[in-house]
mmCIF file with all atom_site columns, C-alpha atoms in Angstrom:
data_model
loop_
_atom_site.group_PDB
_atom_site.id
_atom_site.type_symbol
_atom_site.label_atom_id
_atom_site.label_alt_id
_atom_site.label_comp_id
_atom_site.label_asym_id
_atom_site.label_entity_id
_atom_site.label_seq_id
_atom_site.pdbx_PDB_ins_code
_atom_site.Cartn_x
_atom_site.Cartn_y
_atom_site.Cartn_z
_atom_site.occupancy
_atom_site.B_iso_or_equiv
_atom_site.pdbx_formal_charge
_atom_site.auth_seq_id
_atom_site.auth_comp_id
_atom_site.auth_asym_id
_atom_site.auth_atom_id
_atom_site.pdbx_PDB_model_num
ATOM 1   C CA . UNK A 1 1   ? 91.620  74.017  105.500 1.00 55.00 ? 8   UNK A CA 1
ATOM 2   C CA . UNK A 1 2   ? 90.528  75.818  102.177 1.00 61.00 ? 9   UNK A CA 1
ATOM 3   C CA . UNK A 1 3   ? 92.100  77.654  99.393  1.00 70.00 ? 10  UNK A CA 1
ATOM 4   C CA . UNK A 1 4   ? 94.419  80.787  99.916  1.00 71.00 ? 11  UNK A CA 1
ATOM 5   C CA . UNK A 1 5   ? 93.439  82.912  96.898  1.00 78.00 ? 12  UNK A CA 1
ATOM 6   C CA . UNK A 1 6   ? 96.793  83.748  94.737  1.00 88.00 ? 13  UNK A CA 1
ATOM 7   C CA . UNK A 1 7   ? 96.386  87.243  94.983  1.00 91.00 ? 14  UNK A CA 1
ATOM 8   C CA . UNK A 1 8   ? 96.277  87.206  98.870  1.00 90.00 ? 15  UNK A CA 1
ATOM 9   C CA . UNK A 1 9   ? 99.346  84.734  99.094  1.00 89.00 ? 16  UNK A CA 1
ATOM 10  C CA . UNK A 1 10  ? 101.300 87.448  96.980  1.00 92.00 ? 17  UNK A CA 1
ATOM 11  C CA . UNK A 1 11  ? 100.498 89.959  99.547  1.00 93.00 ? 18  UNK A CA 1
ATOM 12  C CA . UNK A 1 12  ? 101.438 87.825  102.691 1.00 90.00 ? 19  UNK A CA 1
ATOM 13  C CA . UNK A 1 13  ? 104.736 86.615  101.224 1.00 89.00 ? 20  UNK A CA 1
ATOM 14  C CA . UNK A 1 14  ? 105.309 90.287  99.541  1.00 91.00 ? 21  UNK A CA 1
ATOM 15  C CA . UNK A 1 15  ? 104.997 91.648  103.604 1.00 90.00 ? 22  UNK A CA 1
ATOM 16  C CA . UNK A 1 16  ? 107.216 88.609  104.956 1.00 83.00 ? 23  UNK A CA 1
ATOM 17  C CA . UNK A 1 17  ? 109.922 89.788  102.322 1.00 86.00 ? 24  UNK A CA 1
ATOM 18  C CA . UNK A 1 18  ? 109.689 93.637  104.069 1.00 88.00 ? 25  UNK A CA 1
ATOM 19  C CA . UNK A 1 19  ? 108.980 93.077  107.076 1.00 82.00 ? 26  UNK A CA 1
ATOM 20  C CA . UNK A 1 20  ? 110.759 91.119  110.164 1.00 80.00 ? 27  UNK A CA 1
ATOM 21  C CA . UNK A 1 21  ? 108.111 92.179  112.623 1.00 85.00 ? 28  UNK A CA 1
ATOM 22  C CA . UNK A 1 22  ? 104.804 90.619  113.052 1.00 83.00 ? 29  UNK A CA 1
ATOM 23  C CA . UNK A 1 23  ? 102.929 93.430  113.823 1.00 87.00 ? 30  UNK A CA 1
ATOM 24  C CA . UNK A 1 24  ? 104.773 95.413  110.571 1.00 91.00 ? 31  UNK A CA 1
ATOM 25  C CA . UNK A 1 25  ? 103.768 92.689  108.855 1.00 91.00 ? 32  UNK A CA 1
ATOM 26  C CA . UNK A 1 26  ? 100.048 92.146  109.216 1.00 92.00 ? 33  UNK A CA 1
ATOM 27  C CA . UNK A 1 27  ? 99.852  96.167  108.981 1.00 92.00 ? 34  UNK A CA 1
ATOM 28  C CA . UNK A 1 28  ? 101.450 95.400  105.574 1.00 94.00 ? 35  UNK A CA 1
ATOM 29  C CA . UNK A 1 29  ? 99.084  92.874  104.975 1.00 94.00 ? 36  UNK A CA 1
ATOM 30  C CA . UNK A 1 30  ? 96.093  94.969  105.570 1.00 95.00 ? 37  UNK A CA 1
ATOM 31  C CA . UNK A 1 31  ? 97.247  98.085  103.548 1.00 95.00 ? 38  UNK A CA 1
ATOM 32  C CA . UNK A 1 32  ? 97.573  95.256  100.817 1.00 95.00 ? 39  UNK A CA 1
ATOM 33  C CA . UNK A 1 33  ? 94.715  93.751  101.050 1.00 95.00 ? 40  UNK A CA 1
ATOM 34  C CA . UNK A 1 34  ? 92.471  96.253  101.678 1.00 96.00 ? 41  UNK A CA 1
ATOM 35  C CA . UNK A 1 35  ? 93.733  98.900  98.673  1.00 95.00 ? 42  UNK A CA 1
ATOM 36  C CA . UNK A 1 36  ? 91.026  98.785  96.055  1.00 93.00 ? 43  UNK A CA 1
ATOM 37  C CA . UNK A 1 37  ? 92.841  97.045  93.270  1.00 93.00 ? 44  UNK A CA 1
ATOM 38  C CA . UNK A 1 38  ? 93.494  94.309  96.324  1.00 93.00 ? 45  UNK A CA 1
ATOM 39  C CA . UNK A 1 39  ? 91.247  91.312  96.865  1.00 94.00 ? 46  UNK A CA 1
ATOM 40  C CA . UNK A 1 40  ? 88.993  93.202  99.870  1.00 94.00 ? 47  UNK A CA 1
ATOM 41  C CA . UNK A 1 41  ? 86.393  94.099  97.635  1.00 95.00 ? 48  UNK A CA 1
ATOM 42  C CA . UNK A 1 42  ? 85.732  90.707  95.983  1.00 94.00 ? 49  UNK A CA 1
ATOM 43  C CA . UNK A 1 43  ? 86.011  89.038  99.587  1.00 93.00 ? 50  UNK A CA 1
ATOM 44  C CA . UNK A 1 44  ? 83.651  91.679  100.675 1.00 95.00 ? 51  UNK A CA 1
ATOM 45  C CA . UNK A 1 45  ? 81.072  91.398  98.174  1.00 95.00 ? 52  UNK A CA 1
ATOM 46  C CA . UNK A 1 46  ? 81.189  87.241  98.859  1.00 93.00 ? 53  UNK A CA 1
ATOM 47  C CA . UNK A 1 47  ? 80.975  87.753  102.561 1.00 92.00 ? 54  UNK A CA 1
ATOM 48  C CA . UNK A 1 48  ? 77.501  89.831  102.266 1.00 94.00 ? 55  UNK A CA 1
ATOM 49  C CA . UNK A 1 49  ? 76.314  87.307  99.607  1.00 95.00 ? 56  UNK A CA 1
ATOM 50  C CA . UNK A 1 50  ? 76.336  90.141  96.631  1.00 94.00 ? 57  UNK A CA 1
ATOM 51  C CA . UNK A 1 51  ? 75.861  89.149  93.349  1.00 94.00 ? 58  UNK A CA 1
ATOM 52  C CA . UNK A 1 52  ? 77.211  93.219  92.077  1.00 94.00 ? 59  UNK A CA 1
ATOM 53  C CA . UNK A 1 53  ? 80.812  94.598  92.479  1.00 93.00 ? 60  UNK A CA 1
ATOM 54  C CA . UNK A 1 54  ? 80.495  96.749  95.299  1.00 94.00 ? 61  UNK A CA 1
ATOM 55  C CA . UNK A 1 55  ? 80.972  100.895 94.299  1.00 94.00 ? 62  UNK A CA 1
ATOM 56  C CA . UNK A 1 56  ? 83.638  102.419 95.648  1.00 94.00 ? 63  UNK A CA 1
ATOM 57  C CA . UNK A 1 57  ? 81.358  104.001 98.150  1.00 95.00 ? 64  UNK A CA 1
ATOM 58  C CA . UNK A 1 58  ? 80.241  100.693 99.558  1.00 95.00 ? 65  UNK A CA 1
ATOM 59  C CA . UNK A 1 59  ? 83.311  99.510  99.426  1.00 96.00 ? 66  UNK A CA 1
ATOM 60  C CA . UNK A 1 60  ? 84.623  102.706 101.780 1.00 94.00 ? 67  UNK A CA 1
ATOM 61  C CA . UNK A 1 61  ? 81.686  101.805 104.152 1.00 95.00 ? 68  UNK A CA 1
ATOM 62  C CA . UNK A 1 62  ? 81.958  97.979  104.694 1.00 95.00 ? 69  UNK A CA 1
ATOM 63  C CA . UNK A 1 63  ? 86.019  98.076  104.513 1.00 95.00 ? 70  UNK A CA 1
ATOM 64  C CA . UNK A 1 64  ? 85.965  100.054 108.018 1.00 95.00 ? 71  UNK A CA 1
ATOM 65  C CA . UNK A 1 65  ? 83.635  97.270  109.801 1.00 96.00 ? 72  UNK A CA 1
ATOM 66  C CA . UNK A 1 66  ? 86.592  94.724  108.857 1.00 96.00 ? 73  UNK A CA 1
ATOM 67  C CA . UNK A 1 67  ? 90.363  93.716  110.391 1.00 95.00 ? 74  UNK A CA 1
ATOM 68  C CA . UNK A 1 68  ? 92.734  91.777  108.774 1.00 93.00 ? 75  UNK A CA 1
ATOM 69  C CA . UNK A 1 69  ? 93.980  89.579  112.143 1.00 90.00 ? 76  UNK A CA 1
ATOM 70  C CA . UNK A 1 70  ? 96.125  86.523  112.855 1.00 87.00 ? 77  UNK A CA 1
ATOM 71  C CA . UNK A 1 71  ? 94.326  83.372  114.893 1.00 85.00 ? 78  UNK A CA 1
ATOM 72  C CA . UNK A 1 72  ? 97.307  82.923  117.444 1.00 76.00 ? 79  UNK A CA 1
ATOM 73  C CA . UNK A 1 73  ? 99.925  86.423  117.896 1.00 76.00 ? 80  UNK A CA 1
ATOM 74  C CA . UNK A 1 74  ? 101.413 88.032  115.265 1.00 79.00 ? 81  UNK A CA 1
ATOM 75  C CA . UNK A 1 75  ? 104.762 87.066  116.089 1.00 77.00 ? 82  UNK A CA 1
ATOM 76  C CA . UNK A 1 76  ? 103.879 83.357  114.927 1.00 75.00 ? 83  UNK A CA 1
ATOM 77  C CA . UNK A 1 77  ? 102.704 84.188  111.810 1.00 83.00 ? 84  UNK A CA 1
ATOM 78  C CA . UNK A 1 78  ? 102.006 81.766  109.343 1.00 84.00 ? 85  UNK A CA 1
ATOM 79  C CA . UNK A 1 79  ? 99.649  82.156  105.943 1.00 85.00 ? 86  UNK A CA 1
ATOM 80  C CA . UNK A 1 80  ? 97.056  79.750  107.387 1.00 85.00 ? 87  UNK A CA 1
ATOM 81  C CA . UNK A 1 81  ? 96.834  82.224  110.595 1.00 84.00 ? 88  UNK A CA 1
ATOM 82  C CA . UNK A 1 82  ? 95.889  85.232  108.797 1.00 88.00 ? 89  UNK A CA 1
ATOM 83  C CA . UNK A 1 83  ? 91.487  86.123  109.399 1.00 89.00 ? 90  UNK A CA 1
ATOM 84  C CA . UNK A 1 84  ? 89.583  88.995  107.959 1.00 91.00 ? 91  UNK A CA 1
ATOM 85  C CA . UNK A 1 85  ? 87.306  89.686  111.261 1.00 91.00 ? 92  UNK A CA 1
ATOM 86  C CA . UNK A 1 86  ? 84.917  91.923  112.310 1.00 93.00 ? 93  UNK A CA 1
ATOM 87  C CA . UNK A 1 87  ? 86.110  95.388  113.628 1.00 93.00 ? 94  UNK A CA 1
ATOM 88  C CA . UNK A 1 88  ? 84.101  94.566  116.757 1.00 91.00 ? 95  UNK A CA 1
ATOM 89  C CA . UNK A 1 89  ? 85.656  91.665  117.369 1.00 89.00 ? 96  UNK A CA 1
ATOM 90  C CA . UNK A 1 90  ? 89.105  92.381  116.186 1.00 89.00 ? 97  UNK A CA 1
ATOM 91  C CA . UNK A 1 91  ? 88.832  95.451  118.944 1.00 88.00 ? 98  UNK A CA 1
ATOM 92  C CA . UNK A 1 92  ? 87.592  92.984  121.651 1.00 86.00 ? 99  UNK A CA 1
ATOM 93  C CA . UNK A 1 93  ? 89.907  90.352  121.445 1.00 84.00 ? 100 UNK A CA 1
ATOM 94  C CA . UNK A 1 94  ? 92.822  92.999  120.973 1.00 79.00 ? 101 UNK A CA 1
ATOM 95  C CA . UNK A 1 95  ? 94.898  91.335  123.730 1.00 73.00 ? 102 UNK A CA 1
ATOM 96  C CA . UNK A 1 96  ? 94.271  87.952  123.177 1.00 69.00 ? 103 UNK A CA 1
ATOM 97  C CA . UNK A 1 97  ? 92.700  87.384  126.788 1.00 72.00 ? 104 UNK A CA 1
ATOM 98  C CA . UNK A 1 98  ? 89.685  86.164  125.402 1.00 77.00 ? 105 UNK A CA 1
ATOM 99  C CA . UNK A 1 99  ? 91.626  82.592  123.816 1.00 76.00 ? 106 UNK A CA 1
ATOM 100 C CA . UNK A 1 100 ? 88.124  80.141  124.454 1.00 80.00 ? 107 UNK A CA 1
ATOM 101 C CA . UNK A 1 101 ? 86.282  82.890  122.465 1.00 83.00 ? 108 UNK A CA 1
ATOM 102 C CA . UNK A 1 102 ? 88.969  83.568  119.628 1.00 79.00 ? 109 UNK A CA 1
ATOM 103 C CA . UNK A 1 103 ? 88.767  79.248  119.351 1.00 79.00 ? 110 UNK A CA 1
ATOM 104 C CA . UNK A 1 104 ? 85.200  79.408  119.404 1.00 80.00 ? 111 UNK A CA 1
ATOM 105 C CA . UNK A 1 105 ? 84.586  81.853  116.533 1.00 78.00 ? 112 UNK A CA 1
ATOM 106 C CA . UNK A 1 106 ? 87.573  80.671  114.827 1.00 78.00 ? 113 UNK A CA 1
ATOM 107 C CA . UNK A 1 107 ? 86.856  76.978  115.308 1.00 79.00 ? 114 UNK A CA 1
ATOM 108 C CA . UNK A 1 108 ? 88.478  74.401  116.783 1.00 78.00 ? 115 UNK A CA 1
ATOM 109 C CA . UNK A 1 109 ? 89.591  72.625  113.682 1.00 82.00 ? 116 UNK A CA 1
ATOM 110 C CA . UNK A 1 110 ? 91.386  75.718  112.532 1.00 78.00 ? 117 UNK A CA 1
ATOM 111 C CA . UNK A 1 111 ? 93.196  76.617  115.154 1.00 76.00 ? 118 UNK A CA 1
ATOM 112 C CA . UNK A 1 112 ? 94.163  73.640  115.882 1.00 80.00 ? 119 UNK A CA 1
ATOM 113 C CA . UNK A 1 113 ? 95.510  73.297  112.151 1.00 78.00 ? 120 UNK A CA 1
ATOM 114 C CA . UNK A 1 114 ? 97.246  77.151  112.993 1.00 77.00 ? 121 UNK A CA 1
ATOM 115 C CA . UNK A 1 115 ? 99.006  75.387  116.101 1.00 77.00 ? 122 UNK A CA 1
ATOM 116 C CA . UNK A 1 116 ? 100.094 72.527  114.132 1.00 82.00 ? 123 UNK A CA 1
ATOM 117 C CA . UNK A 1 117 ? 101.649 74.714  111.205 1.00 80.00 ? 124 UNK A CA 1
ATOM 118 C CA . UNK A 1 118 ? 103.707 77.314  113.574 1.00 76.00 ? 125 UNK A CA 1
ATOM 119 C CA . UNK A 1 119 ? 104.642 73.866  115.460 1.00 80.00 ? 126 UNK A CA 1
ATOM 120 C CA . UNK A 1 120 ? 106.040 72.666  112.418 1.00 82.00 ? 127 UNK A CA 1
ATOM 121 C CA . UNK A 1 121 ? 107.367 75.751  110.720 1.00 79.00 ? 128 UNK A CA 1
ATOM 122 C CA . UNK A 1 122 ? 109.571 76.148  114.466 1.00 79.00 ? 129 UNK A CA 1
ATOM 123 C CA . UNK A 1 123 ? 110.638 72.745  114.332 1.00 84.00 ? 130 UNK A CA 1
ATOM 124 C CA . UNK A 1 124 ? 111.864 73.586  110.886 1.00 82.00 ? 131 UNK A CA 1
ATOM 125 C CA . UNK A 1 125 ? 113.811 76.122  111.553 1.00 79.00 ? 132 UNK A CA 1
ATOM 126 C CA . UNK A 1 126 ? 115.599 75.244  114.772 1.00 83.00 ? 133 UNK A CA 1
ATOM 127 C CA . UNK A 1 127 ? 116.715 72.422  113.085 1.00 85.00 ? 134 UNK A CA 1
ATOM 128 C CA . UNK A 1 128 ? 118.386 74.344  110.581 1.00 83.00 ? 135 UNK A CA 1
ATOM 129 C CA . UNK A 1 129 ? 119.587 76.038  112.911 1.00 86.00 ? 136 UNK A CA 1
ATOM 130 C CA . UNK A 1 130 ? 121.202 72.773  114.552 1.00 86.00 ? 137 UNK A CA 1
ATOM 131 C CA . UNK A 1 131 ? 122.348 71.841  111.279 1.00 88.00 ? 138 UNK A CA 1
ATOM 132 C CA . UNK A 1 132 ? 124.404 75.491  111.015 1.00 84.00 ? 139 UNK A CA 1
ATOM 133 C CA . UNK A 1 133 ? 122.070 76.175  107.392 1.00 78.00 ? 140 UNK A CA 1
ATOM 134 C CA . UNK A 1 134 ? 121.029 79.667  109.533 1.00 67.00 ? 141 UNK A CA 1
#
C-alpha cells in the first residue's frame, strides 16, 4: 500500500510503547508528528506540491487545516490505519457514522488492506493467547 516513512514509523511505535489507549495514542502520534523537527512539514510541503521548505509561519497556518486520524477506530490501531486528513473532514466524520464516505475518500483498496491487517494482527494475538505466550 506504499511506503511508511522511517521517521513516522518511529513515532507510531514510540506512542504504542507509552500508550495502551488508542485515543492516547494517536494524540501521541499527532504531537509527534506534527512538532516542527517531525515529518509534518515535509509531508505538508509535498501535499501542496511545494518545491520550498515551508517557513515556520506557513507551516503554523497549514498544520491547523490537518488531523492525524486512523481509517477504522482508534482502538484497532495498526501503522497502515494511521491518515493525515483534512480538519474538515476529520471534524465531520468524528463519530464514524459516515463509514461509505470514510471508504470512499479513503478508498476501497485501503481499507480493505486496514481490515485485513487488524484481522490478522487479532488473530495473532488470540492465538498467543491460546498458546498461554500472553
Amino acid at each position: 500500500m506504499g511506503e511508511v516513512d522511517d521517521r513516522f514509523a518511529a513515532i507510531f511505535y514510540g506512542a504504542r510503547a507509552k500508550h495502551t489507549d488508542g485515543k492516547a495514542r494517536v494524540a501521541q502520534i499527532e504531537r509527534d508528528f506534527f512538532d516542527p523537527k517531525g515529518p509534518g512539514p515535509d509531508i505538508l510541503q509535498k501535499v501542496y506540491g511545494l518545491e520550498d521548505a515551508l517557513t515556520a509561519w506557513q507551516y503554523s497556518v497549514l498544520r491547523r487545516l490537518w488531523r492525524v486520524d486512523t481509517v477504522l477506530s482508534e482502538h484497532e490501531l495498526v501503522i497502515e490505519a494511521v491518515v493525515l486528513r483534512p480538519f474538515e473532514l476529520y471534524y465531520r466524520w468524528k463519530g464514524r457514522r459516515e463509514k461509505a464516505e470514510i471508504k470512499r475518500y479513503t478508498g476501497h483498496a485501503r481499507f480493505k488492506h486496514v481490515g485485513s491487517t487488524v484481522h490478522a494482527a487479532s488473530v495473532r494475538l488470540r492465538n498467543m493467547e491460546r498458546m498461554g505466550v500472553l
